[in-house]
PDB file of C-alpha atoms in Angstrom:
ATOM      1  CA  MET A 395      26.976 130.694 180.089  1.00 49.00           C
ATOM      2  CA  LYS A 396      29.876 130.792 177.350  1.00 47.00           C
ATOM      3  CA  TYR A 397      31.528 134.279 178.957  1.00 47.00           C
ATOM      4  CA  ALA A 398      31.428 131.712 181.927  1.00 48.00           C
ATOM      5  CA  VAL A 399      32.878 128.584 180.683  1.00 44.00           C
ATOM      6  CA  PHE A 400      35.276 131.044 179.001  1.00 47.00           C
ATOM      7  CA  LEU A 401      35.925 132.385 182.544  1.00 50.00           C
ATOM      8  CA  PHE A 402      36.148 128.718 183.827  1.00 50.00           C
ATOM      9  CA  PHE A 403      38.824 128.226 180.735  1.00 48.00           C
ATOM     10  CA  PHE A 404      41.427 130.689 180.869  1.00 52.00           C
ATOM     11  CA  PHE A 405      41.855 130.001 184.088  1.00 53.00           C
ATOM     12  CA  LEU A 406      42.921 127.076 183.682  1.00 53.00           C
ATOM     13  CA  ILE A 407      45.235 128.008 181.138  1.00 50.00           C
ATOM     14  CA  ILE A 408      46.301 130.028 183.511  1.00 52.00           C
ATOM     15  CA  GLN A 409      47.557 126.972 186.362  1.00 53.00           C
ATOM     16  CA  LYS A 410      48.940 125.255 183.369  1.00 53.00           C
ATOM     17  CA  THR A 411      50.694 128.332 182.483  1.00 50.00           C
ATOM     18  CA  HIS A 412      52.407 128.151 185.502  1.00 51.00           C
ATOM     19  CA  ALA A 413      52.916 125.313 186.178  1.00 49.00           C
ATOM     20  CA  GLN A 414      55.210 124.497 183.336  1.00 52.00           C
ATOM     21  CA  GLU A 415      57.650 126.407 185.315  1.00 59.00           C
ATOM     22  CA  SER A 416      60.460 124.242 185.940  1.00 68.00           C
ATOM     23  CA  LEU A 417      62.045 124.580 189.580  1.00 74.00           C
ATOM     24  CA  SER A 418      65.167 123.676 188.675  1.00 78.00           C
ATOM     25  CA  LYS A 419      65.777 127.084 188.184  1.00 84.00           C
ATOM     26  CA  ASP A 420      65.403 128.192 191.912  1.00 86.00           C
ATOM     27  CA  ILE A 421      67.719 125.696 192.975  1.00 90.00           C
ATOM     28  CA  SER A 422      71.306 126.632 194.023  1.00 91.00           C
ATOM     29  CA  TYR A 423      73.584 123.709 194.687  1.00 92.00           C
ATOM     30  CA  GLU A 424      76.785 125.650 195.370  1.00 93.00           C
ATOM     31  CA  TYR A 425      74.626 127.263 198.435  1.00 93.00           C
ATOM     32  CA  LEU A 426      72.861 123.695 198.832  1.00 94.00           C
ATOM     33  CA  ASP A 427      76.452 121.991 200.026  1.00 94.00           C
ATOM     34  CA  LYS A 428      76.969 125.334 201.747  1.00 94.00           C
ATOM     35  CA  LEU A 429      73.823 124.483 203.669  1.00 95.00           C
ATOM     36  CA  ILE A 430      75.091 121.045 204.392  1.00 93.00           C
ATOM     37  CA  ALA A 431      78.533 122.198 205.770  1.00 92.00           C
ATOM     38  CA  ILE A 432      77.397 124.690 208.315  1.00 92.00           C
ATOM     39  CA  CYS A 433      74.480 121.550 208.993  1.00 91.00           C
ATOM     40  CA  LYS A 434      77.421 119.513 209.533  1.00 87.00           C
ATOM     41  CA  SER A 435      79.636 122.169 211.420  1.00 85.00           C
ATOM     42  CA  ASN A 436      76.577 123.105 213.923  1.00 85.00           C
ATOM     43  CA  TYR A 437      74.002 119.975 214.657  1.00 80.00           C
ATOM     44  CA  PRO A 438      74.810 119.608 218.391  1.00 77.00           C
ATOM     45  CA  LYS A 439      74.188 115.542 216.716  1.00 77.00           C
ATOM     46  CA  ASN A 440      77.276 115.395 214.987  1.00 77.00           C
ATOM     47  CA  LYS A 441      79.683 116.734 217.152  1.00 79.00           C
ATOM     48  CA  ILE A 442      78.595 113.789 219.813  1.00 81.00           C
ATOM     49  CA  PHE A 443      80.434 111.955 216.827  1.00 79.00           C
ATOM     50  CA  ASP A 444      83.272 113.642 216.906  1.00 80.00           C
ATOM     51  CA  THR A 445      83.534 113.384 220.786  1.00 82.00           C
ATOM     52  CA  ARG A 446      83.511 109.075 220.649  1.00 82.00           C
ATOM     53  CA  ILE A 447      86.151 109.346 218.092  1.00 81.00           C
ATOM     54  CA  SER A 448      88.369 111.759 219.942  1.00 82.00           C
ATOM     55  CA  MET A 449      87.781 108.996 222.889  1.00 82.00           C
ATOM     56  CA  ALA A 450      89.206 106.044 220.292  1.00 78.00           C
ATOM     57  CA  GLU A 451      91.681 107.543 219.285  1.00 80.00           C
ATOM     58  CA  TYR A 452      92.671 108.071 223.107  1.00 80.00           C
ATOM     59  CA  GLY A 453      91.787 105.239 223.859  1.00 75.00           C
ATOM     60  CA  ILE A 454      94.385 103.475 221.217  1.00 75.00           C
ATOM     61  CA  LYS A 455      97.010 105.703 223.544  1.00 76.00           C
ATOM     62  CA  LYS A 456      96.383 104.473 226.180  1.00 74.00           C
ATOM     63  CA  ALA A 457      96.696 100.640 225.286  1.00 69.00           C
ATOM     64  CA  LYS A 458      99.531 101.136 223.079  1.00 70.00           C
ATOM     65  CA  LEU A 459     100.958 102.847 226.890  1.00 64.00           C
ATOM     66  CA  SER A 460     100.155 100.562 228.819  1.00 57.00           C
ATOM     67  CA  TYR A 461     102.748  98.112 227.696  1.00 54.00           C
ATOM     68  CA  PHE A 462     105.217  99.851 230.279  1.00 52.00           C
ATOM     69  CA  ASP A 463     102.366  98.463 233.414  1.00 55.00           C
ATOM     70  CA  ILE A 464     103.657  94.812 232.563  1.00 56.00           C
ATOM     71  CA  PHE A 465     106.695  95.578 233.733  1.00 52.00           C
ATOM     72  CA  SER A 466     107.739  96.344 237.650  1.00 55.00           C
ATOM     73  CA  ALA A 467     110.300  96.891 240.036  1.00 52.00           C
ATOM     74  CA  GLY A 468     110.954  96.549 243.880  1.00 53.00           C
ATOM     75  CA  TYR A 469     114.441  95.375 246.033  1.00 53.00           C
ATOM     76  CA  LEU A 470     113.933  92.983 248.959  1.00 54.00           C
ATOM     77  CA  TYR A 471     116.431  93.448 252.267  1.00 52.00           C
ATOM     78  CA  SER A 472     118.070  90.653 253.666  1.00 56.00           C
ATOM     79  CA  PRO A 473     120.342  91.233 256.926  1.00 59.00           C
ATOM     80  CA  ASN A 474     124.047  90.087 256.674  1.00 54.00           C
ATOM     81  CA  SER A 475     124.212  86.607 259.212  1.00 51.00           C
ATOM     82  CA  SER A 476     127.178  87.156 261.712  1.00 50.00           C
ATOM     83  CA  LYS A 477     126.606  83.439 261.965  1.00 50.00           C
ATOM     84  CA  GLY A 478     126.777  82.550 258.258  1.00 49.00           C
ATOM     85  CA  THR A 479     129.067  81.555 256.366  1.00 48.00           C
ATOM     86  CA  ALA A 480     130.864  83.197 253.509  1.00 48.00           C
ATOM     87  CA  GLY A 481     129.338  82.481 250.248  1.00 49.00           C
ATOM     88  CA  ALA A 482     126.154  82.575 248.801  1.00 47.00           C
ATOM     89  CA  ALA A 483     124.642  83.802 251.639  1.00 47.00           C
ATOM     90  CA  SER A 484     126.311  86.730 252.060  1.00 48.00           C
ATOM     91  CA  PHE A 485     126.191  87.899 248.407  1.00 47.00           C
ATOM     92  CA  LEU A 486     122.574  87.847 248.701  1.00 48.00           C
ATOM     93  CA  GLY A 487     122.556  89.927 252.325  1.00 51.00           C
ATOM     94  CA  GLY A 488     122.097  93.202 251.792  1.00 54.00           C
ATOM     95  CA  TYR A 489     119.191  95.078 249.441  1.00 55.00           C
ATOM     96  CA  GLN A 490     118.617  93.902 246.809  1.00 57.00           C
ATOM     97  CA  LEU A 491     116.479  95.470 243.291  1.00 55.00           C
ATOM     98  CA  GLY A 492     114.858  93.763 240.641  1.00 51.00           C
ATOM     99  CA  PHE A 493     113.045  94.171 237.669  1.00 52.00           C
ATOM    100  CA  PHE A 494     109.481  92.522 237.547  1.00 52.00           C
ATOM    101  CA  ALA A 495     106.997  90.965 234.901  1.00 53.00           C
ATOM    102  CA  ASN A 496     103.685  90.493 234.032  1.00 54.00           C
ATOM    103  CA  VAL A 497     103.532  87.662 231.299  1.00 51.00           C
ATOM    104  CA  GLY A 498      99.725  87.373 230.902  1.00 50.00           C
ATOM    105  CA  SER A 499      99.246  91.288 231.146  1.00 55.00           C
ATOM    106  CA  LEU A 500     101.760  90.866 228.129  1.00 52.00           C
ATOM    107  CA  LEU A 501     100.166  88.482 226.343  1.00 52.00           C
ATOM    108  CA  GLN A 502      96.787  90.438 226.918  1.00 58.00           C
ATOM    109  CA  LYS A 503      97.894  94.002 225.557  1.00 65.00           C
ATOM    110  CA  PRO A 504      97.634  93.194 221.461  1.00 70.00           C
ATOM    111  CA  SER A 505      94.158  92.237 221.735  1.00 73.00           C
ATOM    112  CA  VAL A 506      93.222  95.048 224.127  1.00 69.00           C
ATOM    113  CA  ILE A 507      95.021  97.428 221.627  1.00 74.00           C
ATOM    114  CA  LYS A 508      92.943  95.677 218.286  1.00 77.00           C
ATOM    115  CA  GLN A 509      89.575  96.319 220.539  1.00 77.00           C
ATOM    116  CA  ALA A 510      90.797 100.217 221.109  1.00 74.00           C
ATOM    117  CA  LYS A 511      90.892 100.469 217.244  1.00 80.00           C
ATOM    118  CA  GLY A 512      88.138  98.498 215.709  1.00 80.00           C
ATOM    119  CA  GLU A 513      85.958 101.298 218.333  1.00 80.00           C
ATOM    120  CA  LEU A 514      87.547 103.952 216.564  1.00 78.00           C
ATOM    121  CA  ALA A 515      87.193 102.368 213.159  1.00 83.00           C
ATOM    122  CA  THR A 516      83.046 102.034 214.923  1.00 83.00           C
ATOM    123  CA  ALA A 517      82.708 105.471 215.682  1.00 79.00           C
ATOM    124  CA  GLU A 518      84.176 106.578 212.076  1.00 83.00           C
ATOM    125  CA  PHE A 519      81.377 104.265 210.386  1.00 85.00           C
ATOM    126  CA  GLU A 520      78.932 105.777 212.610  1.00 82.00           C
ATOM    127  CA  LYS A 521      79.797 109.101 211.675  1.00 83.00           C
ATOM    128  CA  LEU A 522      80.085 108.409 208.400  1.00 86.00           C
ATOM    129  CA  THR A 523      77.157 106.597 208.635  1.00 87.00           C
ATOM    130  CA  ASN A 524      75.067 110.677 210.221  1.00 84.00           C
ATOM    131  CA  ASP A 525      77.165 112.755 207.683  1.00 86.00           C
ATOM    132  CA  LEU A 526      75.003 110.279 204.832  1.00 90.00           C
ATOM    133  CA  ASN A 527      71.792 110.887 206.577  1.00 90.00           C
ATOM    134  CA  VAL A 528      72.668 114.328 207.488  1.00 89.00           C
ATOM    135  CA  GLU A 529      73.468 115.409 203.887  1.00 92.00           C
ATOM    136  CA  ALA A 530      69.927 113.410 202.496  1.00 94.00           C
ATOM    137  CA  GLU A 531      68.119 115.514 205.201  1.00 95.00           C
ATOM    138  CA  VAL A 532      69.430 118.752 204.342  1.00 95.00           C
ATOM    139  CA  LYS A 533      68.939 117.834 201.045  1.00 95.00           C
ATOM    140  CA  LYS A 534      65.138 116.974 201.541  1.00 96.00           C
ATOM    141  CA  ARG A 535      64.883 119.797 203.488  1.00 96.00           C
ATOM    142  CA  TYR A 536      66.586 122.581 201.297  1.00 96.00           C
ATOM    143  CA  PHE A 537      64.231 121.199 197.919  1.00 95.00           C
ATOM    144  CA  THR A 538      60.945 121.686 200.073  1.00 95.00           C
ATOM    145  CA  TYR A 539      61.737 124.708 200.629  1.00 96.00           C
ATOM    146  CA  VAL A 540      62.683 125.440 197.429  1.00 95.00           C
ATOM    147  CA  GLN A 541      59.654 123.517 196.440  1.00 94.00           C
ATOM    148  CA  LYS A 542      56.929 125.942 198.816  1.00 95.00           C
ATOM    149  CA  LYS A 543      58.498 129.169 197.617  1.00 94.00           C
ATOM    150  CA  SER A 544      57.463 128.044 194.304  1.00 92.00           C
ATOM    151  CA  VAL A 545      54.168 127.130 194.483  1.00 92.00           C
ATOM    152  CA  LEU A 546      53.788 130.405 196.645  1.00 94.00           C
ATOM    153  CA  ARG A 547      54.703 132.377 193.745  1.00 92.00           C
ATOM    154  CA  LEU A 548      52.872 130.827 191.543  1.00 90.00           C
ATOM    155  CA  ARG A 549      49.964 131.749 193.523  1.00 91.00           C
ATOM    156  CA  ASN A 550      50.377 135.040 193.925  1.00 92.00           C
ATOM    157  CA  SER A 551      51.307 135.600 189.965  1.00 90.00           C
ATOM    158  CA  ALA A 552      47.619 133.539 189.408  1.00 89.00           C
ATOM    159  CA  LEU A 553      46.444 135.570 192.113  1.00 91.00           C
ATOM    160  CA  LEU A 554      47.508 138.750 189.722  1.00 91.00           C
ATOM    161  CA  ASP A 555      45.619 137.506 186.520  1.00 89.00           C
ATOM    162  CA  ILE A 556      42.170 136.728 188.863  1.00 90.00           C
ATOM    163  CA  GLU A 557      42.339 140.485 189.601  1.00 91.00           C
ATOM    164  CA  SER A 558      42.741 141.467 186.411  1.00 90.00           C
ATOM    165  CA  MET A 559      40.012 139.208 185.333  1.00 89.00           C
ATOM    166  CA  LEU A 560      38.018 140.826 187.976  1.00 90.00           C
ATOM    167  CA  VAL A 561      38.330 143.577 186.641  1.00 91.00           C
ATOM    168  CA  ASN A 562      37.284 143.351 183.030  1.00 90.00           C
ATOM    169  CA  VAL A 563      34.420 141.748 184.019  1.00 90.00           C
ATOM    170  CA  LYS A 564      33.196 144.269 187.421  1.00 90.00           C
ATOM    171  CA  HIS A 565      33.776 146.655 184.210  1.00 90.00           C
ATOM    172  CA  ARG A 566      31.189 144.314 182.001  1.00 89.00           C
ATOM    173  CA  PHE A 567      29.479 144.410 184.488  1.00 88.00           C
ATOM    174  CA  GLU A 568      28.322 147.556 185.415  1.00 89.00           C
ATOM    175  CA  LYS A 569      27.510 148.412 181.905  1.00 89.00           C
ATOM    176  CA  GLY A 570      25.332 145.332 182.000  1.00 88.00           C
ATOM    177  CA  GLU A 571      27.395 143.753 179.560  1.00 87.00           C
ATOM    178  CA  GLU A 572      28.040 140.280 182.147  1.00 86.00           C
ATOM    179  CA  THR A 573      25.370 138.808 184.689  1.00 87.00           C
ATOM    180  CA  LEU A 574      25.754 138.940 188.347  1.00 90.00           C
ATOM    181  CA  LYS A 575      26.628 135.143 188.196  1.00 89.00           C
ATOM    182  CA  ASN A 576      29.469 135.156 186.537  1.00 87.00           C
ATOM    183  CA  TYR A 577      31.102 138.626 188.275  1.00 88.00           C
ATOM    184  CA  ASN A 578      30.537 136.299 191.691  1.00 91.00           C
ATOM    185  CA  GLU A 579      32.150 132.835 190.361  1.00 90.00           C
ATOM    186  CA  VAL A 580      34.905 136.218 189.316  1.00 90.00           C
ATOM    187  CA  LEU A 581      35.318 136.623 193.747  1.00 92.00           C
ATOM    188  CA  ILE A 582      34.903 133.308 194.665  1.00 92.00           C
ATOM    189  CA  MET A 583      38.110 132.678 192.253  1.00 91.00           C
ATOM    190  CA  LEU A 584      39.568 135.097 193.572  1.00 92.00           C
ATOM    191  CA  SER A 585      39.141 134.404 197.246  1.00 92.00           C
ATOM    192  CA  SER A 586      39.665 130.668 197.155  1.00 91.00           C
ATOM    193  CA  GLN A 587      43.144 132.138 195.128  1.00 91.00           C
ATOM    194  CA  SER A 588      43.509 134.239 198.438  1.00 93.00           C
ATOM    195  CA  GLN A 589      43.167 131.924 200.910  1.00 94.00           C
ATOM    196  CA  ASN A 590      45.031 129.251 198.861  1.00 93.00           C
ATOM    197  CA  ILE A 591      47.955 131.847 199.397  1.00 95.00           C
ATOM    198  CA  ILE A 592      47.595 131.867 202.671  1.00 95.00           C
ATOM    199  CA  ILE A 593      48.192 128.019 202.999  1.00 95.00           C
ATOM    200  CA  ALA A 594      51.300 128.969 200.276  1.00 95.00           C
ATOM    201  CA  GLU A 595      52.856 130.719 202.959  1.00 96.00           C
ATOM    202  CA  SER A 596      53.031 129.492 206.316  1.00 97.00           C
ATOM    203  CA  GLU A 597      54.018 126.160 204.551  1.00 96.00           C
ATOM    204  CA  VAL A 598      56.973 127.712 203.100  1.00 96.00           C
ATOM    205  CA  LEU A 599      57.403 129.101 207.071  1.00 97.00           C
ATOM    206  CA  ILE A 600      57.236 125.412 207.983  1.00 97.00           C
ATOM    207  CA  ALA A 601      59.455 125.151 205.596  1.00 96.00           C
ATOM    208  CA  LYS A 602      61.610 127.353 206.212  1.00 96.00           C
ATOM    209  CA  SER A 603      62.179 126.414 210.389  1.00 96.00           C
ATOM    210  CA  SER A 604      62.526 122.715 209.767  1.00 95.00           C
ATOM    211  CA  LEU A 605      65.435 123.612 207.181  1.00 95.00           C
ATOM    212  CA  GLU A 606      67.216 125.904 210.100  1.00 94.00           C
ATOM    213  CA  GLU A 607      66.720 123.336 212.629  1.00 92.00           C
ATOM    214  CA  LEU A 608      69.199 121.375 210.877  1.00 90.00           C
ATOM    215  CA  LEU A 609      71.765 124.040 210.019  1.00 91.00           C
ATOM    216  CA  GLY A 610      71.075 126.250 213.353  1.00 88.00           C
ATOM    217  CA  GLN A 611      71.257 129.724 212.419  1.00 90.00           C
ATOM    218  CA  LYS A 612      68.225 131.107 209.776  1.00 93.00           C
ATOM    219  CA  LEU A 613      68.492 131.241 206.457  1.00 93.00           C
ATOM    220  CA  GLU A 614      69.303 135.191 206.297  1.00 92.00           C
ATOM    221  CA  ASP A 615      73.183 135.171 207.587  1.00 90.00           C
ATOM    222  CA  ILE A 616      73.715 132.324 205.162  1.00 89.00           C
ATOM    223  CA  LYS A 617      74.600 134.102 202.179  1.00 82.00           C
TER     224      LYS A 617
END
C-alpha cells in the first residue's frame, strides 16, 4: 500500500515537473510574422479586398475623365436662299459648327467624384479590418498548434518516465518484492498515458490543418 502511494505521488511529481515547462520557448515571432505575410498573400478572401480597391481606384479615374462628357460638338446646315436679303440671313447660311456644355451634368461631377473616393476609402478600411482579423486568426491558430505540440511532447516524456517506472516495478514483482495490484496499477497508468498520446497526436494534426487552411500551403514548405 505504501509503495502504491509512492507510485501515485511519483506520477504527480512527473506531471508537475513537465507542466512547469514554458510555452514561450517554442514560439518564434519571426516565423509567425512570416506566416501572417504568407496568409495575406495567399488566402483567396484577401484577394477580394484587393480587387475591390482596384475597382474603386478605377472608379475615381473614370469619374474624373467623365468631365469631358459634358461637352459635345455639332453642326447645323442652313441652305442659302436666293430670295433672301443680304445680312444676317445670308451670314447664317450653309454649315455651322457649335460646342455645347451640359451645365446640369457639370454640377453633378464633384459629387460623383466624391462618391467614388468614398467607395475607395471604404474598400481600404475593409481591407485593413480584414488584415487585422487575419493577423489575429493566424496568431490564434499558430499558438494553438504550438500548444498542442508542447502537450504531445510532455505526454511523450511522461510516457518514458512511466515506462521506466514499469521496468522497476516489474523487476520487483518478479522478485516477489511487489504486489500484483501495484504492478497492474502501473500498467493502467501506462495504458492511460498511451491513449492520451494518441489524443494529443490527433489534436496536433487538427491544429496544423487548421493553420494550413489559412496559409494556403503546408507548414513543411515554409522555412
